[in-house]
PDB file of C-alpha atoms (C1' of nucleotides) in Angstrom:
ATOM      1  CA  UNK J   1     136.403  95.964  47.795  1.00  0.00           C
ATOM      2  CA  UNK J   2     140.089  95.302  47.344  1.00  0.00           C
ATOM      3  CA  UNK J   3     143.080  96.520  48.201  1.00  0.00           C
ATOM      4  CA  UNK J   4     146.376  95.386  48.396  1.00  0.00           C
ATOM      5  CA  UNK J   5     146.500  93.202  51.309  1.00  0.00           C
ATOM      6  CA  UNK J   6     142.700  91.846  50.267  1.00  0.00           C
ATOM      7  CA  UNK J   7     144.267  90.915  46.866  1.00  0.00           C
ATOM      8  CA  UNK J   8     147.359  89.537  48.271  1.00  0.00           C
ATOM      9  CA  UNK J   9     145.381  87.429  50.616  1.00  0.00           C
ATOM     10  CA  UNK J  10     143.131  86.207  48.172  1.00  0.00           C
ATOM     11  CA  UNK J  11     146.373  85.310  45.420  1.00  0.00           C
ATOM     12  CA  UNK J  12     147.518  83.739  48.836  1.00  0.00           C
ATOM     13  CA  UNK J  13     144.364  81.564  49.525  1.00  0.00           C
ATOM     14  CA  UNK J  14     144.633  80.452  45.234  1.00  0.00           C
ATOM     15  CA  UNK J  15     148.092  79.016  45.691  1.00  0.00           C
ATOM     16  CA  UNK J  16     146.735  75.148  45.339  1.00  0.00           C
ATOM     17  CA  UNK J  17     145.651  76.998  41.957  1.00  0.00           C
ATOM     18  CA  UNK J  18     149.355  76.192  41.120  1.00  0.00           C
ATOM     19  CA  UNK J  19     149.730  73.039  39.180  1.00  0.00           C
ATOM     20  CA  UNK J  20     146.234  72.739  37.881  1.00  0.00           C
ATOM     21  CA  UNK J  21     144.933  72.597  34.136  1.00  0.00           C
ATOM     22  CA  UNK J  22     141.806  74.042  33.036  1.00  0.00           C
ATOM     23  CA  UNK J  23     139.206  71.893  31.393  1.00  0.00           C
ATOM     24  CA  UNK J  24     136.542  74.361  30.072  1.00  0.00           C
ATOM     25  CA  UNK J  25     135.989  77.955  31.177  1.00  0.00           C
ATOM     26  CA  UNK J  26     132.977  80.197  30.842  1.00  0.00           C
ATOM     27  CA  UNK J  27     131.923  83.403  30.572  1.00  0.00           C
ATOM     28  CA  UNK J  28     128.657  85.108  31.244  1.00  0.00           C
ATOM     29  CA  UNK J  29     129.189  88.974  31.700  1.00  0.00           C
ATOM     30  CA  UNK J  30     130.510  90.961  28.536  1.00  0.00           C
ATOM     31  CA  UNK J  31     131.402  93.865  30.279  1.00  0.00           C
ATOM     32  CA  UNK J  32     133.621  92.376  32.656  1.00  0.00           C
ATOM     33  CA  UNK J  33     135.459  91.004  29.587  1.00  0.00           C
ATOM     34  CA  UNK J  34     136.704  94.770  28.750  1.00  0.00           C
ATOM     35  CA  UNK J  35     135.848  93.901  25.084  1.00  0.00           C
ATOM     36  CA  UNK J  36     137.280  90.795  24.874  1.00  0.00           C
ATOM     37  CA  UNK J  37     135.271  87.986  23.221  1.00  0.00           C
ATOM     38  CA  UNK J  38     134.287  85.328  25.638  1.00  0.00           C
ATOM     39  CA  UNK J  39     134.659  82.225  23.087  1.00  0.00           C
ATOM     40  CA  UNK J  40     138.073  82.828  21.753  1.00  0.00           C
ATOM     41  CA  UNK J  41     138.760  83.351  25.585  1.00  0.00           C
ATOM     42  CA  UNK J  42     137.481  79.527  26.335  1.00  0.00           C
ATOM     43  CA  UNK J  43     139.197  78.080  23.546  1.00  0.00           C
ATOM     44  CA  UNK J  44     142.282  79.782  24.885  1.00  0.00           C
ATOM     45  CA  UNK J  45     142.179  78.784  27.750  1.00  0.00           C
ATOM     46  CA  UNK J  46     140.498  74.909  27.797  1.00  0.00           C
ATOM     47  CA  UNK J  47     143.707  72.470  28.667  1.00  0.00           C
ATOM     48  CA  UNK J  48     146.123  75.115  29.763  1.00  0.00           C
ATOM     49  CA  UNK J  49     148.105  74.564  32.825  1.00  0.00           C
ATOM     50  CA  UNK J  50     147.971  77.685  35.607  1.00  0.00           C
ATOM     51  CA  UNK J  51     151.610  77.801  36.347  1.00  0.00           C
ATOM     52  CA  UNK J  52     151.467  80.463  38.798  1.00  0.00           C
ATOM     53  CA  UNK J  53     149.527  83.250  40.666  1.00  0.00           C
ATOM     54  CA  UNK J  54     150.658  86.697  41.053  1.00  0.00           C
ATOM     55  CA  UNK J  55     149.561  90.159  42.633  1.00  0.00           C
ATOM     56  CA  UNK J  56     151.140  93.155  41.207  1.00  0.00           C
ATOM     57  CA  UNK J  57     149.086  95.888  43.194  1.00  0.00           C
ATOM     58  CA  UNK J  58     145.561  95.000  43.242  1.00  0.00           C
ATOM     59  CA  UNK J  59     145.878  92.737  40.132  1.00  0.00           C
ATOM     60  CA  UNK J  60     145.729  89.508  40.038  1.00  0.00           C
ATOM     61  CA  UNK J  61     147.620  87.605  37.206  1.00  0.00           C
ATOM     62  CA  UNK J  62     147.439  83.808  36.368  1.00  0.00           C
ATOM     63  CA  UNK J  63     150.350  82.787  34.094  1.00  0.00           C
ATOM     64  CA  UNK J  64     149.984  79.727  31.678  1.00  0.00           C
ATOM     65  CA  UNK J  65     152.024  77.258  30.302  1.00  0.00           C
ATOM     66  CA  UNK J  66     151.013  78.465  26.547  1.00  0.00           C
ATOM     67  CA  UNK J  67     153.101  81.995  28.080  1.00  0.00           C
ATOM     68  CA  UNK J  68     149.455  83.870  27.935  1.00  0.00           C
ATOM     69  CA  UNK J  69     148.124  85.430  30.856  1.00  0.00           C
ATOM     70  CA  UNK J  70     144.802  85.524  32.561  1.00  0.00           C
ATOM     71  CA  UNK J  71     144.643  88.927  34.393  1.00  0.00           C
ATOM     72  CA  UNK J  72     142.002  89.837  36.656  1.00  0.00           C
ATOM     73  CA  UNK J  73     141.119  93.056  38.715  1.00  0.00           C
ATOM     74  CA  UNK J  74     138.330  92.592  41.517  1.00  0.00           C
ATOM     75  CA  UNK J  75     137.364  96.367  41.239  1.00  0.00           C
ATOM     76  CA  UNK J  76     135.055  97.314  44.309  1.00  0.00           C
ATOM     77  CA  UNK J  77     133.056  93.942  44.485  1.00  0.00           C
ATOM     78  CA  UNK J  78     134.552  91.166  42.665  1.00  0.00           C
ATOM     79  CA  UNK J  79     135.384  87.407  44.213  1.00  0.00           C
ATOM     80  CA  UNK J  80     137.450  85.014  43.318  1.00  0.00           C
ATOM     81  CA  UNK J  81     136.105  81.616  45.025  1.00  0.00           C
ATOM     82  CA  UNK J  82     137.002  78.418  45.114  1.00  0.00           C
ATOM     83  CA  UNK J  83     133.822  76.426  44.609  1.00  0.00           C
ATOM     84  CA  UNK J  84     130.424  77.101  45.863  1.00  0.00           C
ATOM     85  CA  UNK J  85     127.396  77.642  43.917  1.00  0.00           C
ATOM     86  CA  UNK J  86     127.320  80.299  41.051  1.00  0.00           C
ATOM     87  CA  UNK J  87     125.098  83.003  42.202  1.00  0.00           C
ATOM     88  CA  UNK J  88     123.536  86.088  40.800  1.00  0.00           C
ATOM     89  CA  UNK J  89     126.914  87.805  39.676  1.00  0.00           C
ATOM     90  CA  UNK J  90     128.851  85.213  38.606  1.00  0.00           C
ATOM     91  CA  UNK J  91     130.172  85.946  35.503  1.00  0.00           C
ATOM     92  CA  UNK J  92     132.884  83.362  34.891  1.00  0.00           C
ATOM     93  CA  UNK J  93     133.340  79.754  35.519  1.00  0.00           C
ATOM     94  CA  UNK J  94     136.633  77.912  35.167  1.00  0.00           C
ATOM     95  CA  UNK J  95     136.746  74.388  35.149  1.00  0.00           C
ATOM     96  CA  UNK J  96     139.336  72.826  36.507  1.00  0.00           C
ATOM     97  CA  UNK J  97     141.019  69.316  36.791  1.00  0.00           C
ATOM     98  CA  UNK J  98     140.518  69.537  40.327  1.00  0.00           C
ATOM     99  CA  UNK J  99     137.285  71.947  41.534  1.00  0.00           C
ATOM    100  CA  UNK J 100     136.005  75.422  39.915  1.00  0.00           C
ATOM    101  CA  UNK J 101     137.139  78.572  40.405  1.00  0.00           C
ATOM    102  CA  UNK J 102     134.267  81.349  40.195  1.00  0.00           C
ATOM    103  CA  UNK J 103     134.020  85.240  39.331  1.00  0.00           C
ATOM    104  CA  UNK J 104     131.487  86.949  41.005  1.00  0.00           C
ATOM    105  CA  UNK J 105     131.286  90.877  40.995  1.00  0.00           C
ATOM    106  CA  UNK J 106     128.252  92.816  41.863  1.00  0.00           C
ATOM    107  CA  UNK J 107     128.718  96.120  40.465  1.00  0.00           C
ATOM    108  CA  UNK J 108     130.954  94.938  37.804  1.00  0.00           C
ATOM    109  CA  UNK J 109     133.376  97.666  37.879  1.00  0.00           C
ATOM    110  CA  UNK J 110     136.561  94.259  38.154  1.00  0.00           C
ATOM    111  CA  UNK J 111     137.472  92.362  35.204  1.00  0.00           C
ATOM    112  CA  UNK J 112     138.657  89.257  33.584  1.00  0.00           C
ATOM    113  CA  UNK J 113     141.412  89.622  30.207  1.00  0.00           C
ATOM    114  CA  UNK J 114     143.378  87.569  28.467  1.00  0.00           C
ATOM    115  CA  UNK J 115     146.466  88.422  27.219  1.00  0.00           C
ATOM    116  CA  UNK J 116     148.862  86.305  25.413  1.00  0.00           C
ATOM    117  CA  UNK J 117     151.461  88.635  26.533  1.00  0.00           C
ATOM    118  CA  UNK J 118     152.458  90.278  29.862  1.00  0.00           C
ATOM    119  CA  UNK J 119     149.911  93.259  29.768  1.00  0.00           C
ATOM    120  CA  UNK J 120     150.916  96.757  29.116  1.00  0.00           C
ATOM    121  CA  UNK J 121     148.651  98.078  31.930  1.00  0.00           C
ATOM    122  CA  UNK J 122     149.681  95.940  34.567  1.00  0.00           C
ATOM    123  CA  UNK J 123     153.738  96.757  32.900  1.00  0.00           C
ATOM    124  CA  UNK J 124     152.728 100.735  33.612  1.00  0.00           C
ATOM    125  CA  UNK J 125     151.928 100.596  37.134  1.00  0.00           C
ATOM    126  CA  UNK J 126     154.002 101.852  39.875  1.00  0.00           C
ATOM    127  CA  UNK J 127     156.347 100.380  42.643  1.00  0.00           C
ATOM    128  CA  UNK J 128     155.251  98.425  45.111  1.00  0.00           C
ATOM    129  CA  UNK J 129     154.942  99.991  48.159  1.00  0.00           C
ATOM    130  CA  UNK J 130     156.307  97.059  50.502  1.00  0.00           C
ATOM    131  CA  UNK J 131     159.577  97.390  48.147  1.00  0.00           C
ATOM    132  CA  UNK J 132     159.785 100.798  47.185  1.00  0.00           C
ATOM    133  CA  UNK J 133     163.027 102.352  49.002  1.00  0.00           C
ATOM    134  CA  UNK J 134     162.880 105.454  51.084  1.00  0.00           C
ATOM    135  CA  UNK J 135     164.774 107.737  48.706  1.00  0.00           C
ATOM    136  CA  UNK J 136     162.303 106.912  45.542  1.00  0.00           C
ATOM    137  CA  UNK J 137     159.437 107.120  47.551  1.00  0.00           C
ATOM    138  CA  UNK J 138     160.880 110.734  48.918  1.00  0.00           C
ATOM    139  CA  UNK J 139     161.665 111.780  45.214  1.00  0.00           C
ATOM    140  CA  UNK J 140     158.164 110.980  43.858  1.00  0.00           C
ATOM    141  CA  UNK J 141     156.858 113.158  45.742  1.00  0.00           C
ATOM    142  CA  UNK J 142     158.796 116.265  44.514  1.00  0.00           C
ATOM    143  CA  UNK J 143     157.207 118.350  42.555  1.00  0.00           C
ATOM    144  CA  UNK J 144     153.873 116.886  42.573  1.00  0.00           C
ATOM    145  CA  UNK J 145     151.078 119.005  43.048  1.00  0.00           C
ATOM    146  CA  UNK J 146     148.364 117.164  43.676  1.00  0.00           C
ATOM    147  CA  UNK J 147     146.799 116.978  47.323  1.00  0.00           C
ATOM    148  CA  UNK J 148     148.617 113.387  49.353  1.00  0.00           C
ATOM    149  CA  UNK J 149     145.473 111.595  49.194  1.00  0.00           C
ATOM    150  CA  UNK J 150     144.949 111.697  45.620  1.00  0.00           C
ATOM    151  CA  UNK J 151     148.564 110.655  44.899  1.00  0.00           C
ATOM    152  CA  UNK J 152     148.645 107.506  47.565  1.00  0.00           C
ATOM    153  CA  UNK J 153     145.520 106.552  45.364  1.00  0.00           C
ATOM    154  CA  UNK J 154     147.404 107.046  42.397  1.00  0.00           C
ATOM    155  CA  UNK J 155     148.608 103.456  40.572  1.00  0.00           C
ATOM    156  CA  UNK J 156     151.202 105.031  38.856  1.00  0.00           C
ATOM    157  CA  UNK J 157     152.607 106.433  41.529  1.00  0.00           C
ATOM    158  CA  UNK J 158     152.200 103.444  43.808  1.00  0.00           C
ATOM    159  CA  UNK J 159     150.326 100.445  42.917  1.00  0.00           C
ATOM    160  CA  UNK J 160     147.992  98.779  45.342  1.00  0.00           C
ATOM    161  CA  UNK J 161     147.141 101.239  47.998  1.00  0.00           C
ATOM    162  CA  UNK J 162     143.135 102.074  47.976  1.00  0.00           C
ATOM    163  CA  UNK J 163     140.734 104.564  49.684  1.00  0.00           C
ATOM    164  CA  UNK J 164     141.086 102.445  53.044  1.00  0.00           C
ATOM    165  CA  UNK J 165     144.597 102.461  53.677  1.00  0.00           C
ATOM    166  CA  UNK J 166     145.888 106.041  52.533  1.00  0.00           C
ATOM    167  CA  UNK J 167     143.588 107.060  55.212  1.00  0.00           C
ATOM    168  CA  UNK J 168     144.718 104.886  57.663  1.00  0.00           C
ATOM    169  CA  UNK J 169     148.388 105.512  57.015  1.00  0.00           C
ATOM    170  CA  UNK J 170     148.082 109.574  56.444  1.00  0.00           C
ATOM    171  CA  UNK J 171     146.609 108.958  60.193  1.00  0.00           C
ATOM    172  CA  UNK J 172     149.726 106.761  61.240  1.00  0.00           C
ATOM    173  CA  UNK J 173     151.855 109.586  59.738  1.00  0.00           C
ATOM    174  CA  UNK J 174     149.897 112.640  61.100  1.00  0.00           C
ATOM    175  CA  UNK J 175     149.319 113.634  57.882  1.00  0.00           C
ATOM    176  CA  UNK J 176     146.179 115.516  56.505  1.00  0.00           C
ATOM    177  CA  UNK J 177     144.630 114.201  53.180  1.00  0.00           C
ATOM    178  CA  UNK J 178     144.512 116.986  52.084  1.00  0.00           C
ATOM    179  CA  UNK J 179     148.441 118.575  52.422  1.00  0.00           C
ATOM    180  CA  UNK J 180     149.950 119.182  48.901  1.00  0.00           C
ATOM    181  CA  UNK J 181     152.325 116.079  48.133  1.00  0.00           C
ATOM    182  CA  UNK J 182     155.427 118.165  47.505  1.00  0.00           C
ATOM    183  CA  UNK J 183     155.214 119.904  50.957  1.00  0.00           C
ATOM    184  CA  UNK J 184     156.022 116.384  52.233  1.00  0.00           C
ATOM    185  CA  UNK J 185     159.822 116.100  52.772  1.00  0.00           C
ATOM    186  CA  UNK J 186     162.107 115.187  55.338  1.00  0.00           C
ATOM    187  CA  UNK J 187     161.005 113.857  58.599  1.00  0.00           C
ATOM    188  CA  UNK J 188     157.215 113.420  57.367  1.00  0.00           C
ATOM    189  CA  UNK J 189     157.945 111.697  54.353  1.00  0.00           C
ATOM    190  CA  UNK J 190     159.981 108.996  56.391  1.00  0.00           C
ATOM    191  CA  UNK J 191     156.862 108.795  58.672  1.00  0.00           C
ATOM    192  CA  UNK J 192     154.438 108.426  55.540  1.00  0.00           C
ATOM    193  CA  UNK J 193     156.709 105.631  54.140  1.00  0.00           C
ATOM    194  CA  UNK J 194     157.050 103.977  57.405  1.00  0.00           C
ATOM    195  CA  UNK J 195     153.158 104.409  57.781  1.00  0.00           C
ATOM    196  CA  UNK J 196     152.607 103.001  54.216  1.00  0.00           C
ATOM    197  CA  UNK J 197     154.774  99.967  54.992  1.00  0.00           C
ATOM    198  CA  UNK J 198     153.431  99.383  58.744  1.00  0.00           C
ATOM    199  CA  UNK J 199     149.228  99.692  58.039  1.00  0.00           C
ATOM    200  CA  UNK J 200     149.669  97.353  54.624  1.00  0.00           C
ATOM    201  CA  UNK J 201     151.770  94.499  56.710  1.00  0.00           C
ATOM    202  CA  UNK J 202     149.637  94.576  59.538  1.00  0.00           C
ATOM    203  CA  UNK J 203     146.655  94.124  57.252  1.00  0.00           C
ATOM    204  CA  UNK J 204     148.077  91.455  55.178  1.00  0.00           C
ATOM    205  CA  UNK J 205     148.688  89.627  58.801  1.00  0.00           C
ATOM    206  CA  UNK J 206     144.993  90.176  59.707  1.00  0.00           C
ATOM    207  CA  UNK J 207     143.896  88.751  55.866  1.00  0.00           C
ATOM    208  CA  UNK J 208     142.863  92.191  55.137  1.00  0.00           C
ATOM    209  CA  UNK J 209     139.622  94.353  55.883  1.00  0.00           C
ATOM    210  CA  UNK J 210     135.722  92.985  55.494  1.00  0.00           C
ATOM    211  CA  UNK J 211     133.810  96.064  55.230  1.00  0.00           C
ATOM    212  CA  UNK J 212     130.537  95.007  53.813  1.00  0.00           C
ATOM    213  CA  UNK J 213     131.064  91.452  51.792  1.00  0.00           C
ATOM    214  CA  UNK J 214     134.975  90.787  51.095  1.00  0.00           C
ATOM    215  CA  UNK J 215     136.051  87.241  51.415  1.00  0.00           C
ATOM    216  CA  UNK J 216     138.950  85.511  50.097  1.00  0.00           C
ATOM    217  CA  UNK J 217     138.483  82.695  47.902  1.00  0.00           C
ATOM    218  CA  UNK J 218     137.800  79.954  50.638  1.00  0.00           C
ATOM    219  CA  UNK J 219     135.551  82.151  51.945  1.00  0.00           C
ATOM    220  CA  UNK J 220     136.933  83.266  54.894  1.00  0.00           C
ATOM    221  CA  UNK J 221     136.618  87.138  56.122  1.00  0.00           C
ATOM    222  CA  UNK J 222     139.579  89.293  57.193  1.00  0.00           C
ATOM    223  CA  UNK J 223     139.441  90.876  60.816  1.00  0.00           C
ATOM    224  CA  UNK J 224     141.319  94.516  60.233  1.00  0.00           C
ATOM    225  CA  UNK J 225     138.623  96.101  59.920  1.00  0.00           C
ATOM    226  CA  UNK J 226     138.200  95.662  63.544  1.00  0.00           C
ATOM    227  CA  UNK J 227     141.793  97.567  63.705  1.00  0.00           C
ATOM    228  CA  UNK J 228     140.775 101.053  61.133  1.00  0.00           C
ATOM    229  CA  UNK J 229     141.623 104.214  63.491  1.00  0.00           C
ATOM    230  CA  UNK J 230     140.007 106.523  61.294  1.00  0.00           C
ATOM    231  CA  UNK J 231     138.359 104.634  58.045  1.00  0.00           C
ATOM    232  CA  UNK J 232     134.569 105.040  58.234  1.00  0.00           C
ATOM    233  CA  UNK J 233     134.664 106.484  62.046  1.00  0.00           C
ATOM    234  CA  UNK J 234     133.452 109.699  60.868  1.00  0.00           C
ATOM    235  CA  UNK J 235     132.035 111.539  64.384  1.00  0.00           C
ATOM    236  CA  UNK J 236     133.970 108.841  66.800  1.00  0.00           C
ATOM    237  CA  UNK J 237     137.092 109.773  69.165  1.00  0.00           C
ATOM    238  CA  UNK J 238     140.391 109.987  67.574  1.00  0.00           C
ATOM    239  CA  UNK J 239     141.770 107.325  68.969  1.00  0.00           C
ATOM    240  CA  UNK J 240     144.969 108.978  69.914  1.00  0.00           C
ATOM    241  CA  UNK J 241     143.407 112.654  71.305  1.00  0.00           C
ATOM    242  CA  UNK J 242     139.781 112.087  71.639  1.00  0.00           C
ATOM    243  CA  UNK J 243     138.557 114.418  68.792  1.00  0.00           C
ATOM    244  CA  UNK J 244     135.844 114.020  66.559  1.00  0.00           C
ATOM    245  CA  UNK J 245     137.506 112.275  63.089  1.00  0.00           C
ATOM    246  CA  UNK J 246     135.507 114.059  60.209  1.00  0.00           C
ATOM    247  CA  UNK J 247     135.045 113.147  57.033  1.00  0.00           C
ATOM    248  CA  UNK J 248     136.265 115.567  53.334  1.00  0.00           C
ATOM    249  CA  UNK J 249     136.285 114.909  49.749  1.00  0.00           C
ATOM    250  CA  UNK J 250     139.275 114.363  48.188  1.00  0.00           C
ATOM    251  CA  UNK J 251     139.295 113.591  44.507  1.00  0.00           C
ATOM    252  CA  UNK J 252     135.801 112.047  45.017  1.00  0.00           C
ATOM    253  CA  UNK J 253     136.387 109.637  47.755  1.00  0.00           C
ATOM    254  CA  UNK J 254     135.464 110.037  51.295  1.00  0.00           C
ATOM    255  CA  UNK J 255     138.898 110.740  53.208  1.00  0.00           C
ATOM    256  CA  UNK J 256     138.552 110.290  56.723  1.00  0.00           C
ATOM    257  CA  UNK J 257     141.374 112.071  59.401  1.00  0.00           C
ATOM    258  CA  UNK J 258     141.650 113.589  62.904  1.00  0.00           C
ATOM    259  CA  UNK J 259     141.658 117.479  62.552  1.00  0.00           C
ATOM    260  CA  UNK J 260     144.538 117.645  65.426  1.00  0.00           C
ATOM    261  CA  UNK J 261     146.818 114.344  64.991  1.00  0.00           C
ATOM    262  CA  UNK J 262     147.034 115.547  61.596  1.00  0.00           C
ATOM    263  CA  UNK J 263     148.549 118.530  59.727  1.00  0.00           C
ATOM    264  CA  UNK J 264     149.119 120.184  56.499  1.00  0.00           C
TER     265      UNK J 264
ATOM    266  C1'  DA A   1     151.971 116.401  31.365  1.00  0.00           C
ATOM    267  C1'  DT A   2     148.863 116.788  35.360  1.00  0.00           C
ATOM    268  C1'  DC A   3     144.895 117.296  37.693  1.00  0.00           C
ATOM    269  C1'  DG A   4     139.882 117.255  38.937  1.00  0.00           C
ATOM    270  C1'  DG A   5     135.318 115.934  37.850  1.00  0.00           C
ATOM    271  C1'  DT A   6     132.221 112.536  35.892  1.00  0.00           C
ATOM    272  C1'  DA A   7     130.655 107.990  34.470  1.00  0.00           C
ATOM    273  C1'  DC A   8     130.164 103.213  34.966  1.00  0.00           C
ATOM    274  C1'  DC A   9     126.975  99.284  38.034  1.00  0.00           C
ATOM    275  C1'  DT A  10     124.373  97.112  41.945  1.00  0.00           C
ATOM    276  C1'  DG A  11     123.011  96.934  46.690  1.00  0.00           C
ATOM    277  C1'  DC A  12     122.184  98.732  51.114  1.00  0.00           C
ATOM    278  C1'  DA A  13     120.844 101.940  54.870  1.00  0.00           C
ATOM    279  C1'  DC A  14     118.271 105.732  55.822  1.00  0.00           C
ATOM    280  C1'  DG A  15     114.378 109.171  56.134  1.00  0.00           C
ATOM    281  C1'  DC A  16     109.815 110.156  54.741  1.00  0.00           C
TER     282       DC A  16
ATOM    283  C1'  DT Q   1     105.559  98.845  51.748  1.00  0.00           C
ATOM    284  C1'  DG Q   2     107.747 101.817  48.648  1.00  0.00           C
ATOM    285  C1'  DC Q   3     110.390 105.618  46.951  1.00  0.00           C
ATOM    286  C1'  DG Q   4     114.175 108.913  46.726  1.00  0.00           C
ATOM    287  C1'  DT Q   5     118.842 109.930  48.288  1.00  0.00           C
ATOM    288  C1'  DG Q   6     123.460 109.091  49.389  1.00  0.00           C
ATOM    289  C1'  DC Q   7     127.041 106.015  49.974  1.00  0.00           C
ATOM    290  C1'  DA Q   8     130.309 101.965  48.945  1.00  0.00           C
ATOM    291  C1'  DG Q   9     137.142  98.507  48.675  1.00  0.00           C
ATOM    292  C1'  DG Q  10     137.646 100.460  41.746  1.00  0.00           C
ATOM    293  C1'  DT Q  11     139.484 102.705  37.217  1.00  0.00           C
ATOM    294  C1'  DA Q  12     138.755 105.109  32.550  1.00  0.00           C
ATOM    295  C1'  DC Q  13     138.002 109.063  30.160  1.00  0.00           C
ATOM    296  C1'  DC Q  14     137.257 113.829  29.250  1.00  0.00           C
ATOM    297  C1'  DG Q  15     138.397 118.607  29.190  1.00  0.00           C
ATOM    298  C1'  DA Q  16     140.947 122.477  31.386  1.00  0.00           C
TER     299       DA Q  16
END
DNA sequence: ATCGGTACCTGCACGC
DNA sequence: TGCGTGCAGGTACCGA
């Protein structure tokens, strides 16, 4: 489900998070645990204080006031909400002072760790791409092989962007999903970076895209997906020359692009 | 070191 | 109504 600006609205909507201690917490779901072992996870966390919420690409870390972290990564399908009844798929349940925050994830691909350090895999990611400057994000693309799609999906390269948003800013850019990363220099990698920047800011503004089921954790849905040019438009007009947007497989994910607005 | 393909899980839309 | 197929915002892991 989540991409950056679906995570960052949802670490945006679990601000009153801020401040609050946690009374009990449970956990249902062993695989969303990642091997971790759901009762040394409640003891660790019953009476801690969440002293702050932070995204760092599409994860989601709580810091506590014992200096441990609770880190959490929504995968395709996972919800963070702020009450409501526990359904189906919730696999965790965190008391709090003041109301419950819930884990629910379908297809369990998210997950929920604890980590009484900053964590190594959130540590090994790449830039953000709202920060990254023009001249690193021009230099990581030297040299790399790989076709443009399967690097903007790349965390290591850049760390939040998802299967929604490199196709809607390779569109922005005139770019084809599949033109080899290192042939992108110059004038088109200014465009791509601009594109990055421009689709991700406009999305965060909109509270990000509800495809199927994506809320944040009041609830509410976002409203870009009312705003994708080419995402899941497969056989509509382009909306910039009227052509039929098709639909390739790149690395395994459906890439979606306008065979004339965008080149190789 | 990099890259591409596969696996993981549930739910839904579709054609028969 | 039910069944098979393909698809879905994700990453990890394997071999080449």
């Amino acid at each position: 489900m989540p991409e950056l600006p679906e995570v960052e609205t949802v670490v945006r909507s679990l601000a009153r998070l801020k401040g609050r201690r946690i009374v009990s917490a449970e956990f249902t779901c062993l695989r969303v645990l990642r091997g971790g072992d759901p009762d040394h996870m409640a003891a660790s966390l019953a009476g801690r204080k969440i002293t702050g919420i932070e995204r760092y690409g599409k994860f989601i870390l709580a810091s506590l006031d014992s200096g441990a972290y609770l880190m959490i990564h929504l995968g395709m399908t996972g919800k963070l909400l702020l009450g409501g009844p526990a359904g189906k798929h919730t696999h965790a349940v965190l008391t709090l002072d003041r109301g419950v925050l819930l884990y629910d994830d379908s297809r369990q691909f998210g997950c929920i760790e604890y980590h009484e350090r900053f964590p190594a895999r959130v540590a090994r990611l790449g830039p953000e791409p709202l920060r990254i400057a023009f001249e690193d994000f021009a230099a990581g693309l030297r040299g790399r092989k790989t076709r443009i799609k399967a690097l903007l999906l790349n965390q290591m390269f850049l760390r939040g962007i998802g299967n929604i948003y490199a196709d809607e800013a390779l569109f922005r850019a005139g770019i084809h999903p599949e033109a080899s990363a290192s042939k992108i220099r110059g004038e088109r990698a200014h465009r791509l970076h601009g594109a990055i920047v421009e689709v991700l800011t406009e999305a965060i503004e909109a509270g990000g895209s509800s495809i199927s089921d994506y809320v944040d954790a009041q609830g509410r849905k976002g409203f870009f997906q009312f705003s994708h040019r080419v995402y899941q438009r497969t056989g509509e007009p382009c909306v910039a020359c009227g052509s039929k947007v098709r639909r390739v497989l790149v690395a395994q994910r459906s890439s979606h692009f306008c065979p004339k607005c965008q080149k190789r």
